[in-house]
């Protein structure tokens, strides 16, 4: 996971144990195309980059089970300090459009140990202008079901 703000990266790593990386990132419009560039700064893989160019089409995607499954995420799970945490989030349904992949050079996937993945044609290309997401306070998902948040349970024996 890459982010352009060092504070966000450090916060995600320290608070939640998430493997965020600090990267130089840019999004820009090139006529009808949208270009995304990422260059890793820290940690590891310094200088490894990715460049993706897509052309959004005017066709909105509705009732697509796979697209819904991939974008309807309502929280994240992580393991931190020996505990399993769930961080709930809220956001509107992602407005998705079909898109054409115009260019892909993704060294980041190869650097993760998955060479060749980016060399194949994608099964699906979708684009979205994005949604605003809010995150709630993390929940210790290891506590007993039905216990109210914030209570500490103690086991005897």
Short mmCIF file of N, CA and C in Angstrom, two decimals:
data_model
loop_
_atom_site.label_atom_id
_atom_site.label_comp_id
_atom_site.label_asym_id
_atom_site.label_seq_id
_atom_site.Cartn_x
_atom_site.Cartn_y
_atom_site.Cartn_z
N UNK A 1 0.85 -1.17 0.00
CA UNK A 1 0.00 0.00 0.00
C UNK A 1 0.89 1.23 0.00
N UNK A 2 0.65 2.13 -0.92
CA UNK A 2 1.47 3.32 -1.04
C UNK A 2 0.65 4.56 -0.74
N UNK A 3 1.28 5.55 -0.12
CA UNK A 3 0.64 6.82 0.17
C UNK A 3 1.67 7.93 -0.03
N UNK A 4 1.19 9.11 -0.39
CA UNK A 4 2.10 10.21 -0.69
C UNK A 4 2.48 11.04 0.54
N UNK A 5 1.76 10.87 1.64
CA UNK A 5 2.06 11.66 2.84
C UNK A 5 2.79 10.79 3.87
N UNK A 6 3.98 11.22 4.25
CA UNK A 6 4.79 10.46 5.19
C UNK A 6 4.07 10.26 6.52
N UNK A 7 3.35 11.28 6.99
CA UNK A 7 2.62 11.15 8.25
C UNK A 7 1.58 10.04 8.23
N UNK A 8 0.89 9.90 7.10
CA UNK A 8 -0.11 8.83 6.95
C UNK A 8 0.59 7.47 6.97
N UNK A 9 1.71 7.36 6.28
CA UNK A 9 2.46 6.11 6.23
C UNK A 9 2.94 5.72 7.63
N UNK A 10 3.56 6.67 8.33
CA UNK A 10 4.05 6.38 9.68
C UNK A 10 2.91 6.04 10.62
N UNK A 11 1.80 6.78 10.53
CA UNK A 11 0.63 6.50 11.37
C UNK A 11 0.07 5.11 11.12
N UNK A 12 -0.07 4.73 9.86
CA UNK A 12 -0.61 3.40 9.52
C UNK A 12 0.32 2.30 10.00
N UNK A 13 1.61 2.51 9.90
CA UNK A 13 2.58 1.50 10.33
C UNK A 13 2.60 1.37 11.86
N UNK A 14 2.63 2.51 12.56
CA UNK A 14 2.74 2.48 14.01
C UNK A 14 1.41 2.10 14.66
N UNK A 15 0.32 2.73 14.25
CA UNK A 15 -0.97 2.51 14.91
C UNK A 15 -1.61 1.17 14.57
N UNK A 16 -1.44 0.70 13.32
CA UNK A 16 -2.16 -0.50 12.89
C UNK A 16 -1.27 -1.61 12.35
N UNK A 17 0.03 -1.38 12.28
CA UNK A 17 0.92 -2.40 11.74
C UNK A 17 0.73 -2.66 10.26
N UNK A 18 0.17 -1.68 9.54
CA UNK A 18 -0.09 -1.84 8.10
C UNK A 18 1.19 -1.57 7.31
N UNK A 19 1.43 -2.33 6.25
CA UNK A 19 2.67 -2.19 5.49
C UNK A 19 2.65 -1.04 4.47
N UNK A 20 2.25 0.15 4.90
CA UNK A 20 2.22 1.29 3.99
C UNK A 20 3.64 1.71 3.61
N UNK A 21 3.80 2.21 2.39
CA UNK A 21 5.07 2.72 1.90
C UNK A 21 4.89 4.16 1.45
N UNK A 22 5.92 4.96 1.68
CA UNK A 22 5.89 6.36 1.29
C UNK A 22 6.34 6.45 -0.16
N UNK A 23 5.52 7.06 -0.99
CA UNK A 23 5.80 7.16 -2.42
C UNK A 23 5.46 8.54 -2.95
N UNK A 24 6.15 8.93 -4.00
CA UNK A 24 5.77 10.12 -4.75
C UNK A 24 4.66 9.67 -5.69
N UNK A 25 3.49 10.32 -5.61
CA UNK A 25 2.34 9.89 -6.40
C UNK A 25 1.74 11.10 -7.12
N UNK A 26 1.24 10.83 -8.33
CA UNK A 26 0.63 11.91 -9.11
C UNK A 26 -0.50 11.34 -9.95
N UNK A 27 -1.58 12.12 -10.06
CA UNK A 27 -2.69 11.81 -10.96
C UNK A 27 -2.87 13.03 -11.84
N UNK A 28 -2.93 12.80 -13.15
CA UNK A 28 -3.18 13.95 -14.04
C UNK A 28 -3.99 13.51 -15.26
N UNK A 29 -4.75 14.48 -15.76
CA UNK A 29 -5.54 14.26 -16.98
C UNK A 29 -4.69 14.59 -18.19
N UNK A 30 -4.76 13.72 -19.17
CA UNK A 30 -4.05 13.92 -20.44
C UNK A 30 -5.09 13.80 -21.54
N UNK A 31 -5.79 14.89 -21.84
CA UNK A 31 -6.91 14.82 -22.78
C UNK A 31 -8.01 13.98 -22.17
N UNK A 32 -8.41 12.90 -22.84
CA UNK A 32 -9.43 12.01 -22.30
C UNK A 32 -8.87 10.90 -21.43
N UNK A 33 -7.54 10.85 -21.28
CA UNK A 33 -6.90 9.82 -20.47
C UNK A 33 -6.61 10.34 -19.07
N UNK A 34 -6.42 9.39 -18.15
CA UNK A 34 -6.00 9.72 -16.79
C UNK A 34 -4.75 8.90 -16.49
N UNK A 35 -3.70 9.59 -16.06
CA UNK A 35 -2.41 8.95 -15.79
C UNK A 35 -2.15 8.92 -14.28
N UNK A 36 -1.75 7.75 -13.79
CA UNK A 36 -1.37 7.57 -12.39
C UNK A 36 0.09 7.15 -12.36
N UNK A 37 0.93 7.89 -11.62
CA UNK A 37 2.34 7.51 -11.48
C UNK A 37 2.68 7.40 -10.00
N UNK A 38 3.50 6.42 -9.69
CA UNK A 38 3.95 6.18 -8.32
C UNK A 38 5.43 5.82 -8.37
N UNK A 39 6.22 6.44 -7.49
CA UNK A 39 7.63 6.09 -7.35
C UNK A 39 7.91 5.90 -5.87
N UNK A 40 8.33 4.71 -5.49
CA UNK A 40 8.57 4.35 -4.09
C UNK A 40 9.73 5.15 -3.52
N UNK A 41 9.53 5.69 -2.29
CA UNK A 41 10.58 6.43 -1.58
C UNK A 41 11.14 5.63 -0.41
N UNK A 42 10.22 5.04 0.40
CA UNK A 42 10.63 4.34 1.63
C UNK A 42 9.50 3.47 2.10
N UNK A 43 9.71 2.37 2.71
CA UNK A 43 10.96 1.63 2.89
C UNK A 43 11.15 0.65 1.75
N UNK A 44 12.34 0.26 1.50
CA UNK A 44 12.65 -0.75 0.48
C UNK A 44 12.15 -0.40 -0.91
N UNK A 45 12.81 -0.92 -1.89
CA UNK A 45 12.37 -0.71 -3.26
C UNK A 45 12.45 0.73 -3.73
N UNK A 46 13.29 1.52 -3.09
CA UNK A 46 13.39 2.94 -3.45
C UNK A 46 13.62 3.08 -4.95
N UNK A 47 12.80 3.92 -5.59
CA UNK A 47 12.92 4.17 -7.02
C UNK A 47 12.06 3.26 -7.88
N UNK A 48 11.52 2.18 -7.30
CA UNK A 48 10.63 1.30 -8.06
C UNK A 48 9.38 2.11 -8.40
N UNK A 49 8.88 1.97 -9.63
CA UNK A 49 7.79 2.84 -10.05
C UNK A 49 6.67 2.10 -10.77
N UNK A 50 5.60 2.84 -10.95
CA UNK A 50 4.43 2.34 -11.67
C UNK A 50 3.84 3.50 -12.47
N UNK A 51 3.40 3.20 -13.68
CA UNK A 51 2.70 4.19 -14.49
C UNK A 51 1.53 3.48 -15.16
N UNK A 52 0.33 3.99 -14.90
CA UNK A 52 -0.89 3.42 -15.45
C UNK A 52 -1.67 4.55 -16.13
N UNK A 53 -2.11 4.32 -17.36
CA UNK A 53 -2.93 5.30 -18.08
C UNK A 53 -4.21 4.59 -18.50
N UNK A 54 -5.35 5.17 -18.12
CA UNK A 54 -6.65 4.62 -18.51
C UNK A 54 -7.47 5.69 -19.21
N UNK A 55 -8.40 5.25 -20.04
CA UNK A 55 -9.36 6.14 -20.67
C UNK A 55 -10.76 5.71 -20.21
N UNK A 56 -11.38 6.52 -19.31
CA UNK A 56 -12.73 6.19 -18.86
C UNK A 56 -13.73 6.30 -20.01
N UNK A 57 -14.65 5.36 -20.06
CA UNK A 57 -15.72 5.36 -21.07
C UNK A 57 -16.98 5.91 -20.40
N UNK A 58 -17.94 6.39 -21.19
CA UNK A 58 -19.15 6.96 -20.59
C UNK A 58 -20.16 5.91 -20.10
N UNK A 59 -19.75 4.65 -20.04
CA UNK A 59 -20.65 3.57 -19.63
C UNK A 59 -20.51 3.32 -18.14
N UNK A 60 -21.59 3.56 -17.39
CA UNK A 60 -21.57 3.29 -15.95
C UNK A 60 -21.80 1.80 -15.70
N UNK A 61 -21.17 1.29 -14.66
CA UNK A 61 -21.28 -0.12 -14.31
C UNK A 61 -22.27 -0.27 -13.17
N UNK A 62 -23.32 -1.06 -13.40
CA UNK A 62 -24.32 -1.34 -12.37
C UNK A 62 -24.53 -2.85 -12.29
N UNK A 63 -24.91 -3.34 -11.15
CA UNK A 63 -25.26 -4.76 -10.98
C UNK A 63 -24.17 -5.71 -11.47
N UNK A 64 -22.93 -5.37 -11.23
CA UNK A 64 -21.82 -6.25 -11.57
C UNK A 64 -21.32 -6.86 -10.25
N UNK A 65 -21.56 -8.15 -10.06
CA UNK A 65 -21.26 -8.80 -8.79
C UNK A 65 -19.77 -8.70 -8.43
N UNK A 66 -18.88 -8.91 -9.39
CA UNK A 66 -17.46 -8.84 -9.11
C UNK A 66 -17.04 -7.42 -8.73
N UNK A 67 -17.51 -6.42 -9.47
CA UNK A 67 -17.17 -5.03 -9.16
C UNK A 67 -17.69 -4.66 -7.77
N UNK A 68 -18.90 -5.09 -7.46
CA UNK A 68 -19.46 -4.83 -6.12
C UNK A 68 -18.62 -5.48 -5.03
N UNK A 69 -18.23 -6.73 -5.25
CA UNK A 69 -17.42 -7.44 -4.27
C UNK A 69 -16.08 -6.73 -4.04
N UNK A 70 -15.46 -6.25 -5.10
CA UNK A 70 -14.14 -5.63 -4.99
C UNK A 70 -14.18 -4.23 -4.39
N UNK A 71 -15.29 -3.53 -4.50
CA UNK A 71 -15.35 -2.14 -4.03
C UNK A 71 -16.19 -1.93 -2.79
N UNK A 72 -17.02 -2.87 -2.41
CA UNK A 72 -17.89 -2.71 -1.24
C UNK A 72 -17.16 -3.18 0.02
N UNK A 73 -16.10 -2.50 0.36
CA UNK A 73 -15.32 -2.82 1.55
C UNK A 73 -15.76 -1.90 2.68
N UNK A 74 -16.12 -2.46 3.81
CA UNK A 74 -16.66 -1.66 4.91
C UNK A 74 -15.75 -1.70 6.13
N UNK A 75 -14.50 -2.00 5.91
CA UNK A 75 -13.54 -2.00 7.01
C UNK A 75 -12.28 -2.72 6.59
N UNK A 76 -11.30 -2.67 7.48
CA UNK A 76 -10.07 -3.40 7.22
C UNK A 76 -9.73 -4.23 8.45
N UNK A 77 -9.11 -5.35 8.20
CA UNK A 77 -8.66 -6.24 9.26
C UNK A 77 -7.14 -6.21 9.28
N UNK A 78 -6.58 -6.20 10.47
CA UNK A 78 -5.13 -6.23 10.60
C UNK A 78 -4.76 -6.90 11.91
N UNK A 79 -3.56 -7.38 11.98
CA UNK A 79 -3.03 -7.97 13.21
C UNK A 79 -1.96 -7.03 13.71
N UNK A 80 -2.08 -6.61 14.97
CA UNK A 80 -1.14 -5.65 15.53
C UNK A 80 -0.95 -5.94 17.01
N UNK A 81 0.29 -5.97 17.45
CA UNK A 81 0.63 -6.20 18.86
C UNK A 81 -0.06 -7.46 19.40
N UNK A 82 -0.12 -8.50 18.58
CA UNK A 82 -0.72 -9.75 19.00
C UNK A 82 -2.23 -9.77 19.03
N UNK A 83 -2.86 -8.72 18.55
CA UNK A 83 -4.33 -8.64 18.55
C UNK A 83 -4.83 -8.54 17.12
N UNK A 84 -6.04 -9.02 16.93
CA UNK A 84 -6.72 -8.90 15.64
C UNK A 84 -7.65 -7.70 15.72
N UNK A 85 -7.43 -6.71 14.86
CA UNK A 85 -8.23 -5.48 14.88
C UNK A 85 -9.09 -5.38 13.63
N UNK A 86 -10.26 -4.77 13.80
CA UNK A 86 -11.14 -4.43 12.69
C UNK A 86 -11.37 -2.93 12.76
N UNK A 87 -11.14 -2.23 11.65
CA UNK A 87 -11.35 -0.79 11.58
C UNK A 87 -12.51 -0.55 10.60
N UNK A 88 -13.73 -0.26 11.14
CA UNK A 88 -14.88 -0.04 10.26
C UNK A 88 -14.73 1.26 9.46
N UNK A 89 -15.34 1.30 8.28
CA UNK A 89 -15.39 2.54 7.52
C UNK A 89 -16.75 2.70 6.85
N UNK A 90 -17.01 3.91 6.41
CA UNK A 90 -18.26 4.22 5.70
C UNK A 90 -17.92 4.98 4.44
N UNK A 91 -18.64 4.65 3.37
CA UNK A 91 -18.52 5.40 2.12
C UNK A 91 -19.72 5.09 1.25
N UNK A 92 -19.99 5.99 0.33
CA UNK A 92 -21.07 5.76 -0.63
C UNK A 92 -20.65 4.64 -1.59
N UNK A 93 -21.60 4.11 -2.33
CA UNK A 93 -21.29 3.13 -3.36
C UNK A 93 -20.36 3.78 -4.39
N UNK A 94 -19.32 3.06 -4.77
CA UNK A 94 -18.38 3.60 -5.74
C UNK A 94 -19.07 3.81 -7.09
N UNK A 95 -19.01 5.02 -7.67
CA UNK A 95 -19.52 5.22 -9.03
C UNK A 95 -18.47 4.69 -10.02
N UNK A 96 -18.78 3.59 -10.67
CA UNK A 96 -17.81 2.93 -11.55
C UNK A 96 -18.18 3.11 -13.02
N UNK A 97 -17.15 3.25 -13.84
CA UNK A 97 -17.31 3.32 -15.29
C UNK A 97 -16.35 2.33 -15.93
N UNK A 98 -16.75 1.80 -17.08
CA UNK A 98 -15.80 0.98 -17.83
C UNK A 98 -14.67 1.88 -18.30
N UNK A 99 -13.52 1.28 -18.57
CA UNK A 99 -12.36 2.05 -19.02
C UNK A 99 -11.50 1.18 -19.92
N UNK A 100 -10.65 1.84 -20.68
CA UNK A 100 -9.68 1.15 -21.53
C UNK A 100 -8.30 1.38 -20.95
N UNK A 101 -7.53 0.30 -20.80
CA UNK A 101 -6.15 0.42 -20.35
C UNK A 101 -5.30 0.85 -21.53
N UNK A 102 -4.70 2.03 -21.43
CA UNK A 102 -3.89 2.58 -22.52
C UNK A 102 -2.40 2.29 -22.33
N UNK A 103 -1.96 2.21 -21.06
CA UNK A 103 -0.54 1.95 -20.79
C UNK A 103 -0.42 1.36 -19.39
N UNK A 104 0.49 0.39 -19.24
CA UNK A 104 0.77 -0.19 -17.93
C UNK A 104 2.24 -0.56 -17.85
N UNK A 105 2.95 0.05 -16.92
CA UNK A 105 4.32 -0.31 -16.59
C UNK A 105 4.36 -0.37 -15.07
N UNK A 106 4.27 -1.56 -14.51
CA UNK A 106 4.11 -1.70 -13.07
C UNK A 106 5.25 -2.49 -12.45
N UNK A 107 6.32 -1.80 -12.06
CA UNK A 107 7.45 -2.43 -11.39
C UNK A 107 7.11 -2.79 -9.95
N UNK A 108 6.11 -2.13 -9.35
CA UNK A 108 5.75 -2.39 -7.96
C UNK A 108 5.28 -3.83 -7.77
N UNK A 109 4.49 -4.35 -8.69
CA UNK A 109 4.00 -5.73 -8.59
C UNK A 109 5.17 -6.71 -8.67
N UNK A 110 6.10 -6.47 -9.57
CA UNK A 110 7.28 -7.33 -9.68
C UNK A 110 8.12 -7.24 -8.41
N UNK A 111 8.28 -6.04 -7.86
CA UNK A 111 9.06 -5.85 -6.63
C UNK A 111 8.43 -6.58 -5.44
N UNK A 112 7.12 -6.84 -5.50
CA UNK A 112 6.44 -7.58 -4.44
C UNK A 112 6.63 -9.08 -4.60
N UNK A 113 7.34 -9.50 -5.66
CA UNK A 113 7.58 -10.92 -5.86
C UNK A 113 6.59 -11.59 -6.79
N UNK A 114 5.88 -10.80 -7.60
CA UNK A 114 4.91 -11.34 -8.55
C UNK A 114 5.28 -10.94 -9.98
N UNK A 115 6.41 -11.42 -10.48
CA UNK A 115 6.82 -11.04 -11.84
C UNK A 115 5.86 -11.60 -12.89
N UNK A 116 5.65 -10.82 -13.95
CA UNK A 116 4.83 -11.28 -15.07
C UNK A 116 3.35 -10.99 -14.94
N UNK A 117 2.87 -10.69 -13.75
CA UNK A 117 1.44 -10.42 -13.57
C UNK A 117 0.99 -9.25 -14.44
N UNK A 118 1.78 -8.19 -14.47
CA UNK A 118 1.41 -6.99 -15.22
C UNK A 118 1.59 -7.15 -16.72
N UNK A 119 2.16 -8.26 -17.15
CA UNK A 119 2.38 -8.48 -18.59
C UNK A 119 1.16 -9.05 -19.29
N UNK A 120 0.16 -9.50 -18.55
CA UNK A 120 -1.04 -10.10 -19.14
C UNK A 120 -2.16 -9.07 -19.24
N UNK A 121 -3.05 -9.25 -20.18
CA UNK A 121 -4.21 -8.36 -20.33
C UNK A 121 -5.11 -8.51 -19.10
N UNK A 122 -5.59 -7.41 -18.55
CA UNK A 122 -6.49 -7.51 -17.40
C UNK A 122 -7.86 -8.06 -17.80
N UNK A 123 -8.50 -8.76 -16.87
CA UNK A 123 -9.84 -9.28 -17.12
C UNK A 123 -10.88 -8.17 -17.12
N UNK A 124 -10.59 -7.10 -16.39
CA UNK A 124 -11.55 -6.00 -16.26
C UNK A 124 -10.79 -4.71 -15.99
N UNK A 125 -11.24 -3.61 -16.58
CA UNK A 125 -10.67 -2.29 -16.29
C UNK A 125 -11.84 -1.38 -15.97
N UNK A 126 -11.86 -0.88 -14.75
CA UNK A 126 -12.90 0.05 -14.30
C UNK A 126 -12.22 1.29 -13.77
N UNK A 127 -12.95 2.40 -13.78
CA UNK A 127 -12.44 3.67 -13.28
C UNK A 127 -13.50 4.32 -12.43
N UNK A 128 -13.07 5.11 -11.45
CA UNK A 128 -14.00 5.86 -10.61
C UNK A 128 -13.36 7.19 -10.22
N UNK A 129 -14.18 8.23 -10.10
CA UNK A 129 -13.65 9.50 -9.61
C UNK A 129 -13.36 9.43 -8.11
N UNK A 130 -13.80 8.34 -7.45
CA UNK A 130 -13.51 8.15 -6.03
C UNK A 130 -14.70 8.44 -5.14
N UNK A 131 -14.53 8.13 -3.87
CA UNK A 131 -15.54 8.40 -2.85
C UNK A 131 -14.82 8.89 -1.60
N UNK A 132 -15.53 9.62 -0.78
CA UNK A 132 -14.99 10.06 0.51
C UNK A 132 -15.27 8.96 1.52
N UNK A 133 -14.24 8.59 2.28
CA UNK A 133 -14.35 7.50 3.25
C UNK A 133 -14.00 8.01 4.64
N UNK A 134 -14.78 7.59 5.63
CA UNK A 134 -14.47 7.91 7.02
C UNK A 134 -14.23 6.60 7.76
N UNK A 135 -13.25 6.62 8.66
CA UNK A 135 -12.90 5.44 9.44
C UNK A 135 -13.29 5.65 10.89
N UNK A 136 -13.75 4.58 11.53
CA UNK A 136 -14.13 4.62 12.94
C UNK A 136 -12.97 4.13 13.80
N UNK A 137 -13.18 4.12 15.08
CA UNK A 137 -12.19 3.65 16.03
C UNK A 137 -12.01 2.14 15.86
N UNK A 138 -10.78 1.65 15.90
CA UNK A 138 -10.56 0.20 15.75
C UNK A 138 -11.26 -0.60 16.85
N UNK A 139 -11.70 -1.79 16.47
CA UNK A 139 -12.36 -2.71 17.39
C UNK A 139 -11.48 -3.94 17.53
N UNK A 140 -11.28 -4.39 18.76
CA UNK A 140 -10.53 -5.62 18.99
C UNK A 140 -11.44 -6.78 18.60
N UNK A 141 -11.20 -7.38 17.45
CA UNK A 141 -12.09 -8.42 16.95
C UNK A 141 -11.88 -9.74 17.67
N UNK A 142 -10.94 -9.79 18.60
CA UNK A 142 -10.72 -11.00 19.38
C UNK A 142 -11.58 -11.08 20.63
N UNK A 143 -12.33 -10.01 20.96
CA UNK A 143 -13.14 -10.06 22.18
C UNK A 143 -14.39 -10.90 21.93
N UNK A 144 -15.05 -11.28 22.98
CA UNK A 144 -16.23 -12.15 22.87
C UNK A 144 -17.33 -11.49 22.08
N UNK A 145 -17.99 -12.27 21.24
CA UNK A 145 -19.14 -11.76 20.47
C UNK A 145 -20.20 -11.27 21.44
N UNK A 146 -20.80 -10.16 21.11
CA UNK A 146 -21.88 -9.62 21.93
C UNK A 146 -21.42 -8.68 23.02
N UNK A 147 -20.12 -8.63 23.29
CA UNK A 147 -19.64 -7.70 24.31
C UNK A 147 -19.64 -6.29 23.74
N UNK A 148 -20.09 -5.33 24.53
CA UNK A 148 -20.04 -3.95 24.03
C UNK A 148 -18.59 -3.49 23.86
N UNK A 149 -18.34 -2.61 22.86
CA UNK A 149 -16.98 -2.10 22.66
C UNK A 149 -16.47 -1.43 23.92
N UNK A 150 -15.18 -1.54 24.15
CA UNK A 150 -14.57 -0.86 25.28
C UNK A 150 -14.51 -1.68 26.55
N UNK A 151 -15.25 -2.78 26.63
CA UNK A 151 -15.21 -3.62 27.83
C UNK A 151 -14.05 -4.59 27.73
N UNK A 152 -13.44 -4.81 28.82
CA UNK A 152 -12.35 -5.77 28.87
C UNK A 152 -12.89 -7.06 29.47
N UNK A 153 -12.72 -8.16 28.78
CA UNK A 153 -13.18 -9.43 29.34
C UNK A 153 -12.00 -10.15 29.96
N UNK A 154 -12.27 -10.81 31.04
CA UNK A 154 -11.23 -11.59 31.71
C UNK A 154 -11.68 -13.03 31.76
N UNK A 155 -10.79 -13.90 31.44
CA UNK A 155 -11.10 -15.32 31.48
C UNK A 155 -10.51 -15.91 32.74
N UNK A 156 -11.26 -16.77 33.35
CA UNK A 156 -10.72 -17.45 34.53
C UNK A 156 -10.25 -18.83 34.12
N UNK A 157 -9.32 -19.37 34.91
CA UNK A 157 -8.88 -20.74 34.67
C UNK A 157 -7.76 -20.77 33.78
#
